[in-house]
C-alpha cells in the first residue's frame, strides 16, 4: 500500500525519524517507508542494526522480511546509530522505545525520557513534531511537554498509541481499528494524522491523556475479557458445562462479541501483563483502587498454576522424572516473542516438581533456551513427543493443531494430552487412543463417555443444585 498523496511540499511529512527498531518501531518504519515517506530508523542496539542492514529482520513477523528488503533496496529506509544523523532535517520524530514494567508494576519511562532528550537536543528544524508511539501512562505526554518547555525546547509533543498485535503486525498496521492522536496542538496532530491518512482508518484527535487512556483501556478491557472467560472455564469444570459452547453463546451477543473469549492459559506477551499492572498503578497514584484490573492479573496467574495442577493430577500427583513434552514456547502463535509467555512459568513450575521437560517451537526455541537452562529444546514436534509421559500444548501454532496423532501414538510412553489452548481436535485424539484434557471442558477418554474432571460437592447434589 502506498500513498498517492499529491501533497504540497509544505504538507509533505518530510523526513521522519523513528526511534527504536523493536516490534512497533521496525514495523512502523518499514510500513511508512513503503508508503512513500523518507524514514530514518534509529536504534542503540548495534547487533540489531547489523542484522537489519543485511536485510534480515531481528524479529519473526509475517510479511516483514519482504517489505524490509524492498524499502532498503529502494533507499526509502535508512538505518542509523547516530541520533544527529537521524534527526538532520527531520520534521517529525516518533518514539517507539520500550516501556517495560518496574518491579512494582509501574511503567519504566527511562527509555522514553532518554529518547526524547536525544531527539529534542538534535532537532535541526523549527517545526519538528515529536510523537510518542510507545504505550505511556495517563499524564505522561503532558508531563514531558512541560519538562521540554521548562528546558526551553518547545516542540509540539503528541501521543499516537499503537494497536498492532504481534504475529499480524504488518497486516494490523495497514488496517488499524482507528488512528488515535492526542495533543494540545491541533496543527501538529493534523500533521501526524496526514502520515496515516493513506490507511483509510477513522482518525480520533483528542487531548493526550485521553489518548493514553484509550490505549491502556483497550488492552486492559481485552485482558479482563480473557480472565472473565477463564473464571467461567473453571466454573464450567465444576458444573459440567463446556466453556467453548458457553463462550460461543455469550459472544453471539453483539454487545459482547466472541473475540478474546478464548479460554486457556491466559494472556502473556510484552503488553497485556505490563499494561494492566501499569494502569492499576496509575490509578493507585491518583488514590483509586482499580479492583477489576487486580482481579484480572490474579486470575491470569492462577490459570497457569491450575494448568500445572491439571498435568500433575493426570499423572496421579507425581511428576518426578516424568518426561513432559511441551508444544509451543512463544506467548502466542506467529511470533518469536517469549516475554511473559505462559510457557516459561509452566515449564519452570513442572521442573520444580521434578519433571524432565522437552519443548519445541517453530521459531522461539533459541530465545526460550536462554531462560530455560534445564529444558531440552528440539526443533521437531515428533521428536519432542517421543517417550513422553504427557504431551502438553501451550501455544496454538497451526502446525501443532495439524499434528498427526496416529503417527504420534506409537512414539509416546503414555497416551495423555493436556491442551492449554482448547485448540486440538478431541475426537481425533480419542480415536488415536489418547486421553484428552482441556480447559473448561470434559475430559475425554477412549471408549468412555466425556466426563467432567470434578466431583460435585455432595451437599449441592443433595440439595438438587448441580
Ligand atoms: P522493543 O523492546 O521490541 O523495542 C524497543 C527498541 O528501542 C529496542 O530495539 C531498543 O534497543 C530501542 N531503544 C531503546 N532506547 C533507545 C534510544 N534511546 N535510542 C534508540 N533506540 C532505543 O519494544 P516494542 O515491543 O516495540 O514496544 C515499544 C512500545 O510500544 C512499548 O511501549 C510497548 O508497550 C508498545 N507497544 C508494543 C506492541 C507490541 O506488539 N510489541 C504493540 C503496541 C504497543
Ligand atoms: C495486544 C493487543 O491485541 C494489541 O491490540 C496491542 O497493540 C498489543 O497487545 C500491545 O499493546 O502491545 P498482542 O499482545 O501482540 O497484542 O497479542 P494478542 O493477540 O492480543 O494476545 C495477547 C495474549 O492474550 C496472548 O498470550 C494470547 O494467547 C492471549 N489470548 C488472546 C487469550 O488467552 N485468549 C484470547 O481469546 C485471546
Coordinates of C-alpha atoms and ligand atoms in Angstrom, one line a residue:
X1 CA 0.0 0.0 0.0
X2 CA 1.5 3.4 -0.8
X3 CA 0.2 7.0 -0.7
X4 CA -0.9 8.8 -3.9
X5 CA -0.8 11.9 -1.8
X6 CA -0.5 14.8 -4.1
X7 CA 0.6 16.9 -1.1
X8 CA 2.3 20.3 -1.5
X9 CA 5.9 20.5 -0.3
X10 CA 4.8 22.2 2.9
X11 CA 2.3 19.4 3.6
X12 CA 4.8 16.6 3.0
X13 CA 5.6 14.8 6.2
X14 CA 9.3 15.4 5.4
X15 CA 11.9 13.0 6.7
X16 CA 10.7 11.0 9.7
X17 CA 13.0 9.7 12.4
X18 CA 11.7 6.6 14.2
X19 CA 13.5 5.9 17.4
X20 CA 13.6 2.2 18.4
X21 CA 13.7 -0.7 16.0
X22 CA 11.6 -3.1 18.0
X23 CA 8.2 -4.7 17.2
X24 CA 6.5 -1.3 16.9
X25 CA 9.3 0.9 15.6
X26 CA 10.5 -1.5 13.0
X27 CA 7.0 -2.3 11.7
X28 CA 6.0 1.4 11.7
X29 CA 9.3 2.5 10.0
X30 CA 9.1 -0.2 7.3
X31 CA 5.4 0.3 6.5
X32 CA 5.6 4.1 6.4
X33 CA 8.8 3.9 4.2
X34 CA 6.8 1.6 1.9
X35 CA 4.0 4.2 1.8
X36 CA 6.5 6.7 0.4
X37 CA 7.8 8.5 3.5
X38 CA 11.5 9.1 3.9
X39 CA 12.3 7.2 7.1
X40 CA 15.4 7.1 9.3
X41 CA 15.3 4.3 11.8
X42 CA 17.5 4.8 14.9
X43 CA 18.4 2.2 17.5
X44 CA 21.1 1.9 20.1
X45 CA 21.4 -1.9 19.6
X46 CA 24.3 -2.4 17.2
X47 CA 23.6 -6.1 16.7
X48 CA 20.0 -5.3 15.7
X49 CA 21.2 -2.7 13.3
X50 CA 23.8 -5.0 11.7
X51 CA 21.1 -7.6 11.1
X52 CA 18.8 -5.1 9.6
X53 CA 21.5 -3.7 7.4
X54 CA 21.9 -7.2 6.0
X55 CA 18.2 -7.2 5.1
X56 CA 17.2 -9.5 7.9
X57 CA 14.5 -8.7 10.5
X58 CA 15.6 -9.3 14.1
X59 CA 12.0 -10.4 14.9
X60 CA 9.8 -13.1 13.5
X61 CA 6.9 -11.3 11.9
X62 CA 4.9 -12.4 8.8
X63 CA 5.4 -10.2 5.7
X64 CA 8.1 -8.1 7.4
X65 CA 11.2 -9.5 5.7
X66 CA 10.0 -8.9 2.2
X67 CA 8.9 -5.3 3.0
X68 CA 12.1 -4.6 4.8
X69 CA 14.2 -5.8 1.8
X70 CA 12.0 -3.7 -0.6
X71 CA 12.4 -0.4 1.3
X72 CA 16.1 -0.9 1.9
X73 CA 16.6 -1.6 -1.8
X74 CA 14.7 1.5 -2.8
X75 CA 16.6 3.6 -0.3
X76 CA 13.4 4.7 1.5
X77 CA 14.6 3.4 4.8
X78 CA 17.9 4.5 6.3
X79 CA 19.3 2.7 9.4
X80 CA 21.1 4.9 11.8
X81 CA 23.0 4.6 15.1
X82 CA 23.7 8.3 15.4
X83 CA 20.8 10.5 16.5
X84 CA 22.3 13.6 14.9
X85 CA 22.4 11.9 11.5
X86 CA 18.8 10.6 12.1
X87 CA 17.4 14.0 13.1
X88 CA 19.1 16.1 10.4
X89 CA 16.3 17.7 8.5
X90 CA 13.7 15.5 10.2
X91 CA 10.3 17.3 10.6
X92 CA 8.9 14.5 12.7
X93 CA 10.3 12.2 15.3
X94 CA 8.5 9.1 16.5
X95 CA 9.5 7.4 19.8
X96 CA 8.8 3.7 19.8
X97 CA 11.1 2.6 22.6
X98 CA 10.2 0.2 25.3
X99 CA 8.2 0.9 28.4
X100 CA 8.9 -2.2 30.4
X101 CA 7.5 -2.8 33.9
X102 CA 9.3 -1.7 37.0
X103 CA 9.3 -4.2 39.9
X104 CA 6.2 -2.6 41.4
X105 CA 4.3 -2.7 38.1
X106 CA 4.7 1.0 37.1
X107 CA 5.8 1.6 33.5
X108 CA 9.6 2.4 33.3
X109 CA 9.7 5.6 31.3
X110 CA 13.5 5.9 31.3
X111 CA 13.8 4.9 27.6
X112 CA 11.2 7.4 26.6
X113 CA 12.8 10.2 28.6
X114 CA 16.3 9.4 27.2
X115 CA 15.0 9.2 23.6
X116 CA 13.0 12.4 23.9
X117 CA 16.1 14.2 25.3
X118 CA 18.3 13.0 22.4
X119 CA 15.7 13.8 19.7
X120 CA 15.0 17.3 21.1
X121 CA 18.7 18.1 21.5
X122 CA 19.4 17.1 17.9
X123 CA 16.4 18.5 16.1
X124 CA 17.5 20.8 13.3
X125 CA 14.1 22.1 12.1
X126 CA 12.0 24.7 13.8
X127 CA 8.7 22.9 13.1
X128 CA 9.6 19.3 14.2
X129 CA 6.8 17.4 15.8
X130 CA 7.6 14.8 18.4
X131 CA 5.3 11.8 18.6
X132 CA 5.2 9.2 21.4
X133 CA 4.3 5.9 19.9
X134 CA 5.2 3.9 23.0
X135 CA 2.5 3.0 25.4
X136 CA 2.7 5.5 28.3
X137 CA 0.6 6.0 31.4
X138 CA -2.0 8.8 31.6
X139 CA -0.5 12.2 32.0
X140 CA 3.0 11.2 30.7
X141 CA 2.8 13.3 27.5
X142 CA 1.6 16.3 29.3
X143 CA 4.3 16.0 31.9
X144 CA 7.0 15.5 29.2
X145 CA 5.7 18.5 27.3
X146 CA 6.0 20.7 30.4
X147 CA 9.5 19.3 31.0
X148 CA 10.6 20.3 27.5
X149 CA 9.0 23.7 27.9
X150 CA 10.9 24.3 31.1
X151 CA 14.2 23.4 29.4
X152 CA 13.5 25.9 26.7
X153 CA 12.7 23.3 23.9
X154 CA 9.2 23.9 22.8
X155 CA 8.4 21.2 20.2
X156 CA 4.8 20.1 19.8
X157 CA 4.6 16.8 21.6
X158 CA 1.8 14.4 20.6
X159 CA 1.0 10.8 21.5
X160 CA -0.2 8.3 18.9
X161 CA -0.6 4.9 20.5
X162 CA -0.1 1.7 18.5
X163 CA -2.7 -1.1 18.3
X164 CA -1.0 -3.7 16.3
X165 CA -0.7 -7.3 17.6
X166 CA 2.4 -9.5 17.3
X167 CA 2.1 -12.2 14.7
X168 CA 0.0 -10.0 12.4
X169 CA 1.8 -6.7 12.9
X170 CA 2.2 -5.7 9.3
X171 CA -1.4 -6.5 8.5
X172 CA -2.7 -4.7 11.6
X173 CA -0.6 -1.7 10.8
X174 CA -2.3 -1.4 7.4
X175 CA -5.8 -2.0 8.9
X176 CA -5.9 -0.3 12.3
X177 CA -9.3 0.0 14.0
X178 CA -8.6 3.7 14.2
X179 CA -5.8 6.2 14.5
X180 CA -5.7 7.9 17.8
X181 CA -3.7 11.1 18.2
X182 CA -3.5 13.1 21.4
X183 CA -2.0 16.5 21.9
X184 CA -2.7 20.2 22.6
X185 CA -1.5 21.5 19.3
X186 CA -4.2 20.8 16.7
X187 CA -1.9 21.6 13.7
X188 CA 0.7 19.2 14.9
X189 CA -1.9 16.5 15.5
X190 CA -3.2 17.0 12.0
X191 CA 0.3 16.6 10.6
X192 CA 0.6 13.3 12.4
X193 CA -2.8 12.3 11.0
X194 CA -1.7 13.0 7.5
X195 CA 1.0 10.4 7.9
X196 CA -1.6 7.7 8.3
X197 CA -4.4 9.1 6.1
X198 CA -3.5 6.6 3.3
X199 CA -4.7 3.8 5.6
X200 CA -8.2 5.0 5.3
X201 CA -8.9 4.4 9.0
X202 CA -11.0 6.7 11.2
X203 CA -8.9 9.3 13.0
X204 CA -9.6 10.4 16.5
X205 CA -7.8 13.6 17.7
X206 CA -8.0 14.2 21.4
X207 CA -6.1 15.5 24.4
X208 CA -3.0 13.5 25.2
X209 CA -4.2 12.0 28.5
X210 CA -7.4 10.6 26.9
X211 CA -5.3 9.1 24.1
X212 CA -3.1 7.4 26.6
X213 CA -6.1 6.1 28.4
X214 CA -7.7 4.8 25.2
X215 CA -4.6 2.6 24.7
X216 CA -4.4 1.3 28.3
X217 CA -8.2 0.9 28.4
X218 CA -8.3 -1.2 25.2
X219 CA -5.6 -3.6 26.4
X220 CA -7.0 -3.8 29.9
X221 CA -10.5 -4.5 28.7
X222 CA -9.3 -7.3 26.4
X223 CA -7.3 -8.7 29.3
X224 CA -10.5 -8.6 31.5
X225 CA -12.4 -10.5 28.9
X226 CA -9.8 -13.2 28.9
X227 CA -9.7 -13.5 32.7
X228 CA -13.5 -13.5 32.8
X229 CA -13.8 -16.4 30.4
X230 CA -11.1 -18.3 32.3
X231 CA -13.0 -17.9 35.5
X232 CA -16.1 -19.2 33.6
X233 CA -14.0 -22.1 32.3
X234 CA -13.3 -23.1 35.9
X235 CA -16.9 -22.9 36.8
X236 CA -17.7 -25.0 33.7
X237 CA -15.4 -27.7 35.0
X238 CA -17.2 -27.5 38.4
X239 CA -20.6 -27.7 36.9
X240 CA -20.1 -30.0 33.9
X241 CA -20.6 -27.3 31.2
X242 CA -18.4 -26.7 28.2
X243 CA -16.7 -23.3 28.0
X244 CA -16.4 -23.3 24.2
X245 CA -20.2 -23.6 24.0
X246 CA -20.7 -21.0 26.7
X247 CA -18.2 -18.6 25.0
X248 CA -20.0 -19.1 21.7
X249 CA -23.3 -18.3 23.4
X250 CA -22.1 -15.3 25.3
X251 CA -20.1 -14.0 22.3
X252 CA -23.1 -14.2 20.0
X253 CA -24.5 -11.1 21.8
X254 CA -23.1 -8.4 19.6
X255 CA -22.8 -6.1 22.7
X256 CA -20.1 -8.6 23.9
X257 CA -18.6 -10.2 20.9
X258 CA -16.7 -13.5 20.6
X259 CA -13.2 -12.1 20.3
X260 CA -10.9 -12.5 23.3
X261 CA -13.2 -15.1 24.9
X262 CA -10.7 -17.9 24.2
X263 CA -10.3 -19.8 27.4
X264 CA -7.0 -21.3 28.2
X265 CA -3.6 -20.5 29.7
X266 CA -4.5 -16.8 29.7
X267 CA -2.6 -13.7 28.5
X268 CA 1.2 -13.3 28.1
X269 CA 3.3 -11.1 25.9
X270 CA 5.0 -7.8 26.4
X271 CA 1.8 -5.8 26.6
X272 CA -1.3 -7.1 28.4
X273 CA 0.5 -8.2 31.6
X274 CA 2.5 -5.0 31.9
X275 CA -0.2 -2.6 30.8
X276 CA -2.9 -3.9 33.1
X277 CA -0.5 -3.5 36.0
X278 CA 0.7 -0.1 34.9
X279 CA -2.9 1.1 34.6
X280 CA -3.6 -0.2 38.1
X281 CA -0.5 1.6 39.4
X282 CA -1.5 4.8 37.6
X283 CA -5.0 4.6 39.2
X284 CA -3.3 4.0 42.6
X285 CA -1.2 7.1 42.2
X286 CA -4.5 9.0 42.0
X287 CA -5.9 7.3 45.0
X288 CA -8.1 4.8 43.2
X289 CA -8.1 1.0 43.7
X290 CA -8.9 -0.4 40.3
X291 CA -10.0 -3.8 41.7
X292 CA -11.1 -5.3 38.3
X293 CA -7.6 -5.0 37.0
X294 CA -6.1 -6.6 40.0
X295 CA -8.5 -9.5 39.7
X296 CA -7.6 -9.9 36.0
X297 CA -3.9 -10.2 36.9
X298 CA -4.7 -12.6 39.8
X299 CA -6.9 -14.9 37.6
X300 CA -4.3 -14.9 34.9
X301 CA -1.5 -16.1 37.3
X302 CA -3.9 -18.7 38.8
X303 CA -4.6 -20.0 35.3
X304 CA -1.0 -21.1 34.9
X305 CA -1.0 -22.8 38.3
X306 CA -4.3 -24.6 37.6
X307 CA -2.8 -25.9 34.3
X308 CA 0.2 -27.4 36.1
X309 CA -2.1 -28.9 38.7
X310 CA -4.1 -30.5 35.9
X311 CA -1.0 -32.1 34.5
X312 CA 0.1 -33.2 37.9
X313 CA -3.4 -34.7 38.7
X314 CA -3.4 -36.5 35.3
X315 CA -0.1 -38.2 36.2
X316 CA -1.6 -39.2 39.6
X317 CA 0.1 -36.5 41.6
X318 CA 3.7 -37.5 40.8
X319 CA 5.8 -35.5 38.3
X320 CA 9.2 -36.8 39.5
X321 CA 11.2 -37.9 36.5
X322 CA 8.2 -37.8 34.2
X323 CA 9.0 -36.7 30.7
X324 CA 6.7 -33.9 29.7
X325 CA 6.6 -32.7 26.0
X326 CA 5.7 -29.0 25.7
X327 CA 4.4 -27.9 22.3
X328 CA 4.9 -24.1 21.9
X329 CA 7.1 -21.6 23.7
X330 CA 6.1 -18.2 22.1
X331 CA 3.5 -16.3 24.0
X332 CA 1.2 -16.7 21.0
X333 CA 1.5 -18.1 17.5
X334 CA 3.1 -16.1 14.7
X335 CA 5.9 -14.6 16.9
X336 CA 9.2 -15.5 18.5
X337 CA 8.4 -13.2 21.4
X338 CA 8.6 -15.0 24.8
X339 CA 8.1 -12.0 27.0
X340 CA 5.8 -13.0 29.9
X341 CA 5.0 -16.2 28.0
X342 CA 2.9 -18.9 29.8
X343 CA 5.4 -21.5 28.6
X344 CA 8.2 -20.1 30.8
X345 CA 6.2 -20.2 34.0
X346 CA 4.6 -23.6 33.3
X347 CA 7.9 -25.2 32.4
X348 CA 9.8 -23.8 35.4
X349 CA 6.9 -25.0 37.7
X350 CA 6.9 -28.5 36.1
X351 CA 10.7 -28.7 36.5
X352 CA 10.4 -27.6 40.2
X353 CA 8.1 -30.5 40.7
X354 CA 10.7 -32.9 39.3
X355 CA 9.6 -33.3 35.7
X356 CA 12.0 -33.6 32.8
X357 CA 10.7 -31.2 30.2
X358 CA 11.4 -31.3 26.4
X359 CA 9.9 -28.4 24.5
X360 CA 9.6 -27.3 20.9
X361 CA 8.5 -24.2 19.0
X362 CA 8.7 -23.3 15.3
X363 CA 10.6 -20.0 15.9
X364 CA 11.0 -19.2 19.6
X365 CA 13.3 -22.1 20.7
X366 CA 16.5 -20.1 20.8
X367 CA 15.1 -17.2 22.7
X368 CA 13.4 -19.5 25.3
X369 CA 16.6 -21.6 25.7
X370 CA 18.3 -18.6 27.3
X371 CA 15.6 -18.6 30.1
X372 CA 15.2 -22.4 30.5
X373 CA 18.7 -23.8 31.1
X374 CA 17.3 -27.2 32.3
X375 CA 14.9 -27.7 29.4
X376 CA 15.7 -29.8 26.4
X377 CA 14.6 -27.8 23.3
X378 CA 14.2 -29.6 20.0
X379 CA 13.0 -28.4 16.6
X380 CA 10.8 -31.3 15.5
X381 CA 7.5 -31.8 17.4
X382 CA 7.6 -35.5 16.6
X383 CA 11.0 -35.8 18.3
X384 CA 9.7 -33.7 21.2
X385 CA 6.8 -36.1 22.0
X386 CA 9.0 -39.3 21.8
X387 CA 8.9 -41.2 25.0
X388 CA 6.6 -38.6 26.7
X389 CA 4.5 -39.3 29.8
X390 CA 2.3 -36.4 28.8
X391 CA 2.1 -34.0 25.8
X392 CA 1.2 -30.5 26.8
X393 CA 0.1 -27.8 24.3
X394 CA 0.9 -24.3 25.4
X395 CA 0.9 -22.3 22.1
X396 CA -1.6 -22.9 19.4
X397 CA 0.7 -22.8 16.4
X398 CA -1.2 -24.1 13.3
X399 CA 1.5 -26.8 12.8
X400 CA 0.6 -28.3 16.2
X401 CA -3.1 -28.1 15.6
X402 CA -2.4 -30.1 12.4
X403 CA -0.2 -32.8 14.1
X404 CA -0.9 -36.4 13.1
X405 CA -1.9 -38.1 16.3
X406 CA -2.0 -41.6 14.8
X407 CA 1.7 -41.1 13.9
X408 CA 2.4 -39.8 17.5
X409 CA 0.5 -42.7 19.3
X410 CA 3.3 -45.2 19.0
X411 CA 6.0 -42.6 19.9
X412 CA 4.8 -41.7 23.4
X413 CA 5.1 -43.6 26.6
X414 CA 1.6 -42.6 27.9
X415 CA -1.4 -41.6 25.8
X416 CA -2.1 -38.3 27.5
X417 CA -2.6 -34.8 26.0
X418 CA -3.3 -31.7 28.0
X419 CA -4.4 -28.8 25.8
X420 CA -3.9 -25.4 27.3
X421 CA -5.5 -23.5 24.4
X422 CA -8.5 -25.7 23.6
X423 CA -7.3 -25.9 20.0
X424 CA -6.9 -29.6 19.4
X425 CA -9.5 -32.0 17.9
X426 CA -10.5 -34.0 20.9
X427 CA -12.3 -36.6 18.8
X428 CA -9.3 -37.3 16.6
X429 CA -7.1 -37.6 19.7
X430 CA -9.5 -40.1 21.4
X431 CA -9.8 -42.0 18.1
X432 CA -5.9 -42.3 18.1
X433 CA -6.1 -43.7 21.7
X434 CA -5.3 -40.6 23.8
X435 CA -6.9 -39.2 26.9
X436 CA -7.7 -35.6 26.1
X437 CA -7.8 -33.0 28.9
X438 CA -8.5 -29.3 28.0
X439 CA -9.6 -26.1 29.7
X440 CA -13.2 -25.7 31.0
X441 CA -14.4 -28.9 29.2
X442 CA -15.0 -32.5 29.9
X443 CA -12.1 -35.0 29.9
X444 CA -12.3 -37.4 27.0
X445 CA -11.0 -40.9 27.2
X446 CA -11.1 -43.7 24.6
X447 CA -14.1 -46.0 25.0
X448 CA -15.6 -43.8 27.8
X449 CA -18.2 -41.1 27.6
X450 CA -16.9 -37.5 28.1
X451 CA -16.5 -36.8 31.7
X452 CA -16.1 -33.6 33.7
X453 CA -13.0 -33.5 35.7
X454 CA -14.6 -32.8 39.0
X455 CA -16.6 -34.3 41.9
X456 CA -19.6 -32.3 42.5
X457 CA -19.9 -31.3 46.1
X458 CA -22.3 -33.8 47.8
X459 CA -24.2 -31.1 49.6
X460 CA -25.1 -29.5 46.3
X461 CA -26.1 -32.8 44.8
X462 CA -28.3 -33.5 47.9
X463 CA -29.9 -30.1 47.6
X464 CA -30.7 -30.7 44.0
X465 CA -28.4 -27.9 42.7
X466 CA -25.9 -29.4 40.4
Ligands
LIG1 P1 11.1 -3.5 21.9 O1 11.7 -3.7 23.2 O2 10.9 -4.6 21.0 O3 11.9 -2.3 21.1 C1 12.4 -1.2 21.7 C2 13.7 -0.8 20.9 O4 14.0 0.6 21.3 C3 14.9 -1.7 21.2 O5 15.4 -2.1 19.9 C4 15.9 -0.7 21.9 O6 17.2 -1.0 21.6 C5 15.5 0.6 21.3 N1 15.9 1.8 22.1 C6 15.7 1.9 23.5 N2 16.2 3.2 23.8 C7 16.6 3.8 22.7 C8 17.2 5.0 22.4 N3 17.4 5.9 23.4 N4 17.5 5.3 21.1 C9 17.3 4.4 20.2 N5 16.8 3.2 20.4 C10 16.4 2.9 21.6 O7 9.7 -2.7 22.2 P2 8.3 -2.9 21.4 O8 7.7 -4.2 21.7 O9 8.4 -2.5 20.0 O10 7.4 -1.8 22.2 C11 7.7 -0.5 22.1 C12 6.5 0.3 22.8 O11 5.3 0.1 22.0 C13 6.2 -0.2 24.2 O12 5.7 1.0 24.9 C14 5.0 -1.1 24.0 O13 4.2 -1.2 25.1 C15 4.3 -0.5 22.8 N6 3.5 -1.5 22.0 C16 4.1 -2.7 21.7 C17 3.4 -3.5 20.9 C18 3.9 -4.9 20.5 O14 3.2 -5.6 19.9 N7 5.1 -5.2 20.9 C19 2.1 -3.1 20.3 C20 1.6 -1.9 20.7 C21 2.3 -1.0 21.5
LIG2 C1 -2.1 -7.0 22.2 C2 -3.3 -6.3 21.6 O1 -4.2 -7.2 20.9 C3 -2.9 -5.2 20.6 O2 -4.0 -4.5 20.1 C4 -1.9 -4.2 21.3 O3 -1.4 -3.3 20.3 C5 -0.8 -5.0 21.9 O4 -1.3 -6.0 22.8 C6 0.1 -4.1 22.6 O5 -0.3 -3.1 23.2 O6 1.3 -4.4 22.6 P1 -0.5 -9.0 21.5 O7 -0.1 -8.9 22.9 O8 0.5 -9.0 20.4 O9 -1.4 -7.7 21.2 O10 -1.4 -10.3 21.2 P2 -2.9 -10.7 21.5 O11 -3.4 -11.4 20.3 O12 -3.8 -9.6 22.0 O13 -2.8 -11.8 22.7 C7 -2.3 -11.4 23.9 C8 -2.4 -12.6 24.8 O14 -3.7 -13.0 25.2 C9 -1.7 -13.9 24.2 O15 -1.0 -14.6 25.2 C10 -2.9 -14.8 23.8 O16 -2.6 -16.1 23.9 C11 -3.9 -14.4 24.9 N1 -5.3 -14.6 24.5 C12 -5.8 -13.8 23.5 C13 -6.1 -15.5 25.2 O17 -5.7 -16.1 26.1 N2 -7.4 -15.6 24.8 C14 -8.0 -14.9 23.8 O18 -9.2 -15.1 23.5 C15 -7.1 -14.0 23.1

